[in-house]
Structures are given as C-alpha cells and as structure tokens.
C-alpha cells in the first residue's frame, strides 16, 4: 500500500483512483489532484509523464533561486528558455506518446482486420452450407412433387384395374359355413335356381373369398368372361325375386 501525498490516507494497490508523479515518484488519489478515473486511464494508456503541483512549483522556484543574482531581463530570458525547454520536452513526450498510441491503434486495427477476415471465412462457409441445404430442400420438394404425381397416376391405374376386375365380377355372399370344396357346382345350382344357366365357357375364374372373423357366412368370387353374362344373371336375379337361401342349395 501507498500513502497519498495530498491527504496522507492509504491508497489500496488495486484502486483505480491513484496516479504516480513522474518526478517525485509519489502516489496520490485522483480526486485529491482533481483527476477523474477516465483521466487517469488516459494518462496511463498514453504513458504521459504526469507531474504533481508540488514538483512543478519546486521546479519553478529552483529556477528563480538560481537566477536571483541576475538582472530582471536575464531572469525573464532564462525563464523563457526554461519554459521553452519544458514545452519542447513536453512536446517530445507527447510525440512519443502519440507514436505509441498510433502503434497500439495500428495493432488493434490489424487485429480487427484479422478477426474480420476470420469471421468472413466462417460466414462464407456458413453461406455455402446454407446454399447447399437450400438446394437439397429444393431437390426434396421436386422429388416430393414427382412422387405425388407418380402416386396419383398409380392410384388412377389401380382404380381402373379395380373397375376392370369388378366389371365382369360378382360376389355371392350368405353361403353357409358348412359348404366346402369346389364352388363351381354351387355356382351352377344358383344359376339353375333363378332359371339362368351357367356353363363353364361363361366363367373366367372363381374362388372362395377369405372369411372374416366377425362373419360366419362364406362368400364366392365369380368372374364372367363377358360383362353381358354378368348383367344378365343380375337382371334375372332381380326379376325372379325368389326367396332363395344359399344354404338351402
């Protein structure tokens, strides 16, 4: 710790409110010499040789005491010379401080440029990555649109196929679960029961449909070679209006 030359109070080492005289090398509180903390920081940053009032007065008093035997004109002349030398010294100090400040400023600017270049590189990489991601998103959108179109076309084809499949087909339901074996004889019996003869040449395919767990009745899928035969059978069925039960066949 140090003692303030002005107020004689202690000055803590970590205190920012302190300044050192370049002549007497004594510390003083900034507030005791009318200096703000910002002023002290500027003096320290610029490495200015700050002098306390006591040292300045002693310096001038020494000059006056040395020249007491001289004439007033010589005294003034010597004072002017000392003043000029002091100003010159201060100017040199100021120039040196400005050089140091300019050097530090140049280093700071160079460091800023380096950081900017680094950030620019990072931004360029990020922009390229974003562009690549946008391209991928656009490709996915295009692929999604194409898949939708393909799906729509397939759905249309499936719908057409289903229509073609069922155009010549009927499903006979309500058949007793005890009926087994080849359903062709049962199909022909149904035709005879409604006075519509069904022969082998009229039939394209037939088979038992899978039985649902919730349904105890069987079903037969029957596809005619010609659509007209299917329509005639259905028409005959409607016209006859027989109270026909499949399980009785």
Tab-separated table of C-alpha atoms in Angstrom:
chain	number	residue	atom	x	y	z
A	1	UNK	CA	0.000	0.000	0.000
A	2	UNK	CA	0.997	3.643	-0.547
A	3	UNK	CA	0.135	6.879	1.212
A	4	UNK	CA	-1.416	9.768	-0.681
A	5	UNK	CA	0.954	12.749	-0.737
A	6	UNK	CA	-2.006	15.139	-0.529
A	7	UNK	CA	-4.398	13.672	2.064
A	8	UNK	CA	-1.937	11.248	3.757
A	9	UNK	CA	-4.518	8.464	3.580
A	10	UNK	CA	-3.766	4.936	2.444
A	11	UNK	CA	-4.076	4.030	-1.243
A	12	UNK	CA	-5.000	0.421	-1.958
A	13	UNK	CA	-2.925	-1.389	-4.567
A	14	UNK	CA	-5.976	-2.418	-6.608
A	15	UNK	CA	-7.503	1.075	-6.501
A	16	UNK	CA	-8.072	2.747	-9.867
A	17	UNK	CA	-8.256	6.185	-8.248
A	18	UNK	CA	-4.494	6.701	-7.968
A	19	UNK	CA	-1.753	8.343	-10.043
A	20	UNK	CA	2.048	8.443	-9.848
A	21	UNK	CA	4.090	11.636	-10.159
A	22	UNK	CA	6.891	11.147	-12.700
A	23	UNK	CA	9.271	13.384	-10.701
A	24	UNK	CA	8.817	12.635	-7.002
A	25	UNK	CA	7.515	9.078	-7.642
A	26	UNK	CA	4.767	9.523	-5.046
A	27	UNK	CA	1.214	8.231	-5.397
A	28	UNK	CA	-1.815	10.465	-4.955
A	29	UNK	CA	-5.548	9.973	-5.063
A	30	UNK	CA	-7.015	11.118	-8.352
A	31	UNK	CA	-9.739	13.006	-6.531
A	32	UNK	CA	-7.061	14.807	-4.460
A	33	UNK	CA	-5.472	16.243	-7.620
A	34	UNK	CA	-8.785	16.854	-9.447
A	35	UNK	CA	-8.437	13.907	-11.853
A	36	UNK	CA	-11.259	11.601	-12.828
A	37	UNK	CA	-10.713	7.868	-13.282
A	38	UNK	CA	-11.130	8.336	-17.048
A	39	UNK	CA	-8.341	10.943	-16.992
A	40	UNK	CA	-6.080	8.582	-15.053
A	41	UNK	CA	-6.768	5.741	-17.510
A	42	UNK	CA	-5.955	8.028	-20.450
A	43	UNK	CA	-2.655	9.154	-18.841
A	44	UNK	CA	-1.672	5.535	-18.157
A	45	UNK	CA	-2.693	4.396	-21.645
A	46	UNK	CA	-0.784	7.194	-23.396
A	47	UNK	CA	2.146	6.846	-20.956
A	48	UNK	CA	2.105	10.572	-20.205
A	49	UNK	CA	4.672	11.849	-17.688
A	50	UNK	CA	2.323	13.414	-15.189
A	51	UNK	CA	3.745	15.834	-12.569
A	52	UNK	CA	2.134	16.913	-9.323
A	53	UNK	CA	1.691	20.597	-8.466
A	54	UNK	CA	4.316	20.429	-5.725
A	55	UNK	CA	7.012	19.242	-8.126
A	56	UNK	CA	6.020	21.853	-10.700
A	57	UNK	CA	6.244	24.633	-8.096
A	58	UNK	CA	9.577	23.395	-6.785
A	59	UNK	CA	10.963	23.269	-10.285
A	60	UNK	CA	9.994	26.866	-10.977
A	61	UNK	CA	11.208	28.032	-7.540
A	62	UNK	CA	14.581	26.418	-8.183
A	63	UNK	CA	14.853	28.261	-11.446
A	64	UNK	CA	14.038	31.539	-9.720
A	65	UNK	CA	16.524	30.955	-6.867
A	66	UNK	CA	19.332	30.162	-9.271
A	67	UNK	CA	18.798	33.384	-11.153
A	68	UNK	CA	18.311	35.783	-8.200
A	69	UNK	CA	21.647	37.494	-8.881
A	70	UNK	CA	20.771	38.160	-12.497
A	71	UNK	CA	19.010	41.205	-13.830
A	72	UNK	CA	15.245	41.086	-14.340
A	73	UNK	CA	15.722	40.920	-18.110
A	74	UNK	CA	18.111	37.998	-17.808
A	75	UNK	CA	15.768	36.387	-15.315
A	76	UNK	CA	12.849	36.645	-17.722
A	77	UNK	CA	15.032	35.434	-20.566
A	78	UNK	CA	16.171	32.428	-18.566
A	79	UNK	CA	12.609	31.692	-17.529
A	80	UNK	CA	11.530	31.802	-21.166
A	81	UNK	CA	14.365	29.469	-22.095
A	82	UNK	CA	13.389	27.059	-19.334
A	83	UNK	CA	9.766	27.364	-20.350
A	84	UNK	CA	10.636	26.643	-23.982
A	85	UNK	CA	12.740	23.678	-22.943
A	86	UNK	CA	9.945	22.386	-20.796
A	87	UNK	CA	7.446	22.847	-23.618
A	88	UNK	CA	9.851	21.167	-26.014
A	89	UNK	CA	10.266	18.281	-23.600
A	90	UNK	CA	6.518	18.003	-23.207
A	91	UNK	CA	6.091	18.086	-26.985
A	92	UNK	CA	8.676	15.325	-27.382
A	93	UNK	CA	6.903	13.313	-24.723
A	94	UNK	CA	3.605	13.932	-26.468
A	95	UNK	CA	5.084	12.860	-29.815
A	96	UNK	CA	6.428	9.690	-28.248
A	97	UNK	CA	3.086	9.038	-26.626
A	98	UNK	CA	1.296	9.599	-29.942
A	99	UNK	CA	3.704	7.185	-31.649
A	100	UNK	CA	2.965	4.550	-29.028
A	101	UNK	CA	-0.741	5.259	-29.295
A	102	UNK	CA	-0.574	5.071	-33.099
A	103	UNK	CA	1.364	1.822	-32.850
A	104	UNK	CA	-1.177	0.344	-30.450
A	105	UNK	CA	-4.016	1.626	-32.603
A	106	UNK	CA	-2.435	0.109	-35.709
A	107	UNK	CA	-2.061	-3.210	-33.930
A	108	UNK	CA	-5.677	-3.049	-32.791
A	109	UNK	CA	-6.852	-2.247	-36.331
A	110	UNK	CA	-4.743	-5.074	-37.744
A	111	UNK	CA	-6.195	-7.429	-35.161
A	112	UNK	CA	-9.701	-6.259	-36.074
A	113	UNK	CA	-8.974	-6.901	-39.767
A	114	UNK	CA	-7.693	-10.360	-38.886
A	115	UNK	CA	-10.838	-11.091	-36.892
A	116	UNK	CA	-12.974	-9.752	-39.726
A	117	UNK	CA	-11.151	-11.982	-42.217
A	118	UNK	CA	-11.667	-14.976	-39.945
A	119	UNK	CA	-15.328	-14.120	-39.477
A	120	UNK	CA	-15.682	-13.596	-43.232
A	121	UNK	CA	-14.266	-17.074	-43.802
A	122	UNK	CA	-16.702	-18.554	-41.306
A	123	UNK	CA	-19.582	-16.629	-42.886
A	124	UNK	CA	-18.557	-17.833	-46.354
A	125	UNK	CA	-18.578	-21.439	-45.145
A	126	UNK	CA	-21.946	-20.939	-43.478
A	127	UNK	CA	-23.368	-19.298	-46.606
A	128	UNK	CA	-22.120	-22.193	-48.755
A	129	UNK	CA	-23.621	-24.681	-46.310
A	130	UNK	CA	-26.929	-22.798	-46.288
A	131	UNK	CA	-26.928	-22.702	-50.109
A	132	UNK	CA	-26.272	-26.451	-50.213
A	133	UNK	CA	-29.072	-27.094	-47.723
A	134	UNK	CA	-31.448	-24.911	-49.742
A	135	UNK	CA	-30.541	-26.861	-52.880
A	136	UNK	CA	-31.209	-30.130	-51.032
A	137	UNK	CA	-34.537	-28.787	-49.790
A	138	UNK	CA	-35.462	-27.759	-53.331
A	139	UNK	CA	-34.449	-31.203	-54.627
A	140	UNK	CA	-36.591	-32.823	-51.934
A	141	UNK	CA	-39.523	-30.594	-52.871
A	142	UNK	CA	-39.135	-31.519	-56.534
A	143	UNK	CA	-38.823	-35.205	-55.646
A	144	UNK	CA	-41.895	-34.944	-53.412
A	145	UNK	CA	-43.894	-33.357	-56.238
A	146	UNK	CA	-42.756	-36.094	-58.632
A	147	UNK	CA	-43.679	-38.771	-56.090
A	148	UNK	CA	-47.118	-37.227	-55.662
A	149	UNK	CA	-47.635	-37.244	-59.421
A	150	UNK	CA	-46.436	-40.846	-59.649
A	151	UNK	CA	-48.673	-41.857	-56.726
A	152	UNK	CA	-51.669	-40.162	-58.356
A	153	UNK	CA	-51.014	-41.970	-61.640
A	154	UNK	CA	-50.661	-45.298	-59.823
A	155	UNK	CA	-53.870	-44.671	-57.891
A	156	UNK	CA	-55.666	-43.916	-61.156
A	157	UNK	CA	-54.282	-47.090	-62.727
A	158	UNK	CA	-55.287	-49.134	-59.679
A	159	UNK	CA	-58.754	-47.611	-59.806
A	160	UNK	CA	-59.054	-48.510	-63.498
A	161	UNK	CA	-57.779	-52.030	-62.809
A	162	UNK	CA	-60.272	-52.446	-59.969
A	163	UNK	CA	-63.060	-51.267	-62.225
A	164	UNK	CA	-61.934	-53.681	-64.944
A	165	UNK	CA	-61.634	-56.508	-62.438
A	166	UNK	CA	-65.103	-55.982	-60.988
A	167	UNK	CA	-66.714	-55.058	-64.309
A	168	UNK	CA	-67.311	-58.749	-65.077
A	169	UNK	CA	-67.380	-59.948	-61.465
A	170	UNK	CA	-69.881	-60.546	-58.695
A	171	UNK	CA	-69.552	-61.675	-55.082
A	172	UNK	CA	-72.052	-64.260	-53.859
A	173	UNK	CA	-72.442	-63.915	-50.095
A	174	UNK	CA	-74.547	-65.517	-47.379
A	175	UNK	CA	-73.277	-69.044	-48.060
A	176	UNK	CA	-73.384	-71.455	-45.159
A	177	UNK	CA	-70.061	-72.084	-43.459
A	178	UNK	CA	-70.647	-75.826	-43.916
A	179	UNK	CA	-70.234	-75.524	-47.685
A	180	UNK	CA	-66.781	-76.687	-48.781
A	181	UNK	CA	-64.903	-77.918	-51.824
A	182	UNK	CA	-65.028	-76.629	-55.380
A	183	UNK	CA	-67.616	-73.819	-55.579
A	184	UNK	CA	-68.379	-74.337	-59.305
A	185	UNK	CA	-71.227	-76.772	-58.631
A	186	UNK	CA	-72.773	-74.357	-56.138
A	187	UNK	CA	-72.497	-71.535	-58.699
A	188	UNK	CA	-74.297	-73.625	-61.319
A	189	UNK	CA	-77.007	-74.585	-58.797
A	190	UNK	CA	-77.588	-70.897	-58.050
A	191	UNK	CA	-77.952	-70.258	-61.786
A	192	UNK	CA	-80.461	-73.091	-62.143
A	193	UNK	CA	-82.417	-71.831	-59.117
A	194	UNK	CA	-83.021	-68.457	-60.833
A	195	UNK	CA	-83.564	-70.024	-64.283
A	196	UNK	CA	-80.227	-68.757	-65.616
A	197	UNK	CA	-77.989	-71.487	-66.972
A	198	UNK	CA	-74.297	-71.031	-66.232
A	199	UNK	CA	-71.805	-73.161	-68.182
A	200	UNK	CA	-68.034	-73.496	-67.984
A	201	UNK	CA	-67.416	-71.329	-71.084
A	202	UNK	CA	-69.086	-68.352	-69.375
A	203	UNK	CA	-66.817	-68.452	-66.313
A	204	UNK	CA	-63.366	-66.874	-66.293
A	205	UNK	CA	-62.432	-67.537	-62.650
A	206	UNK	CA	-63.942	-68.275	-59.244
A	207	UNK	CA	-62.754	-68.954	-55.687
A	208	UNK	CA	-63.748	-68.788	-52.074
A	209	UNK	CA	-63.129	-65.389	-50.504
A	210	UNK	CA	-61.337	-65.165	-47.182
A	211	UNK	CA	-63.820	-65.411	-44.342
A	212	UNK	CA	-63.956	-62.503	-41.884
A	213	UNK	CA	-63.672	-63.362	-38.203
A	214	UNK	CA	-66.861	-61.459	-37.474
A	215	UNK	CA	-68.798	-63.184	-40.268
A	216	UNK	CA	-69.854	-66.859	-40.149
A	217	UNK	CA	-71.112	-66.863	-43.762
A	218	UNK	CA	-68.927	-67.719	-46.734
A	219	UNK	CA	-68.536	-65.781	-49.961
A	220	UNK	CA	-67.658	-66.754	-53.534
A	221	UNK	CA	-65.916	-64.537	-56.028
A	222	UNK	CA	-67.198	-65.172	-59.580
A	223	UNK	CA	-65.810	-63.552	-62.723
A	224	UNK	CA	-67.548	-63.982	-66.092
A	225	UNK	CA	-65.731	-63.952	-69.406
A	226	UNK	CA	-68.169	-61.359	-70.718
A	227	UNK	CA	-69.737	-58.473	-68.893
A	228	UNK	CA	-73.083	-59.140	-70.582
A	229	UNK	CA	-73.345	-62.564	-68.905
A	230	UNK	CA	-72.844	-60.949	-65.505
A	231	UNK	CA	-75.502	-58.318	-66.209
A	232	UNK	CA	-77.985	-60.964	-67.461
A	233	UNK	CA	-77.508	-63.034	-64.310
A	234	UNK	CA	-78.073	-59.998	-62.073
A	235	UNK	CA	-81.084	-58.954	-64.125
A	236	UNK	CA	-82.588	-62.440	-63.901
A	237	UNK	CA	-81.938	-62.491	-60.172
A	238	UNK	CA	-83.814	-59.192	-59.741
A	239	UNK	CA	-86.717	-60.231	-61.931
A	240	UNK	CA	-87.262	-63.613	-60.318
A	241	UNK	CA	-87.278	-62.188	-56.779
A	242	UNK	CA	-87.112	-65.638	-55.354
A	243	UNK	CA	-86.900	-66.027	-51.674
A	244	UNK	CA	-83.807	-68.111	-52.219
A	245	UNK	CA	-81.468	-69.038	-49.411
A	246	UNK	CA	-77.983	-70.077	-50.416
A	247	UNK	CA	-77.682	-72.513	-47.520
A	248	UNK	CA	-80.651	-74.461	-48.935
A	249	UNK	CA	-78.854	-75.262	-52.176
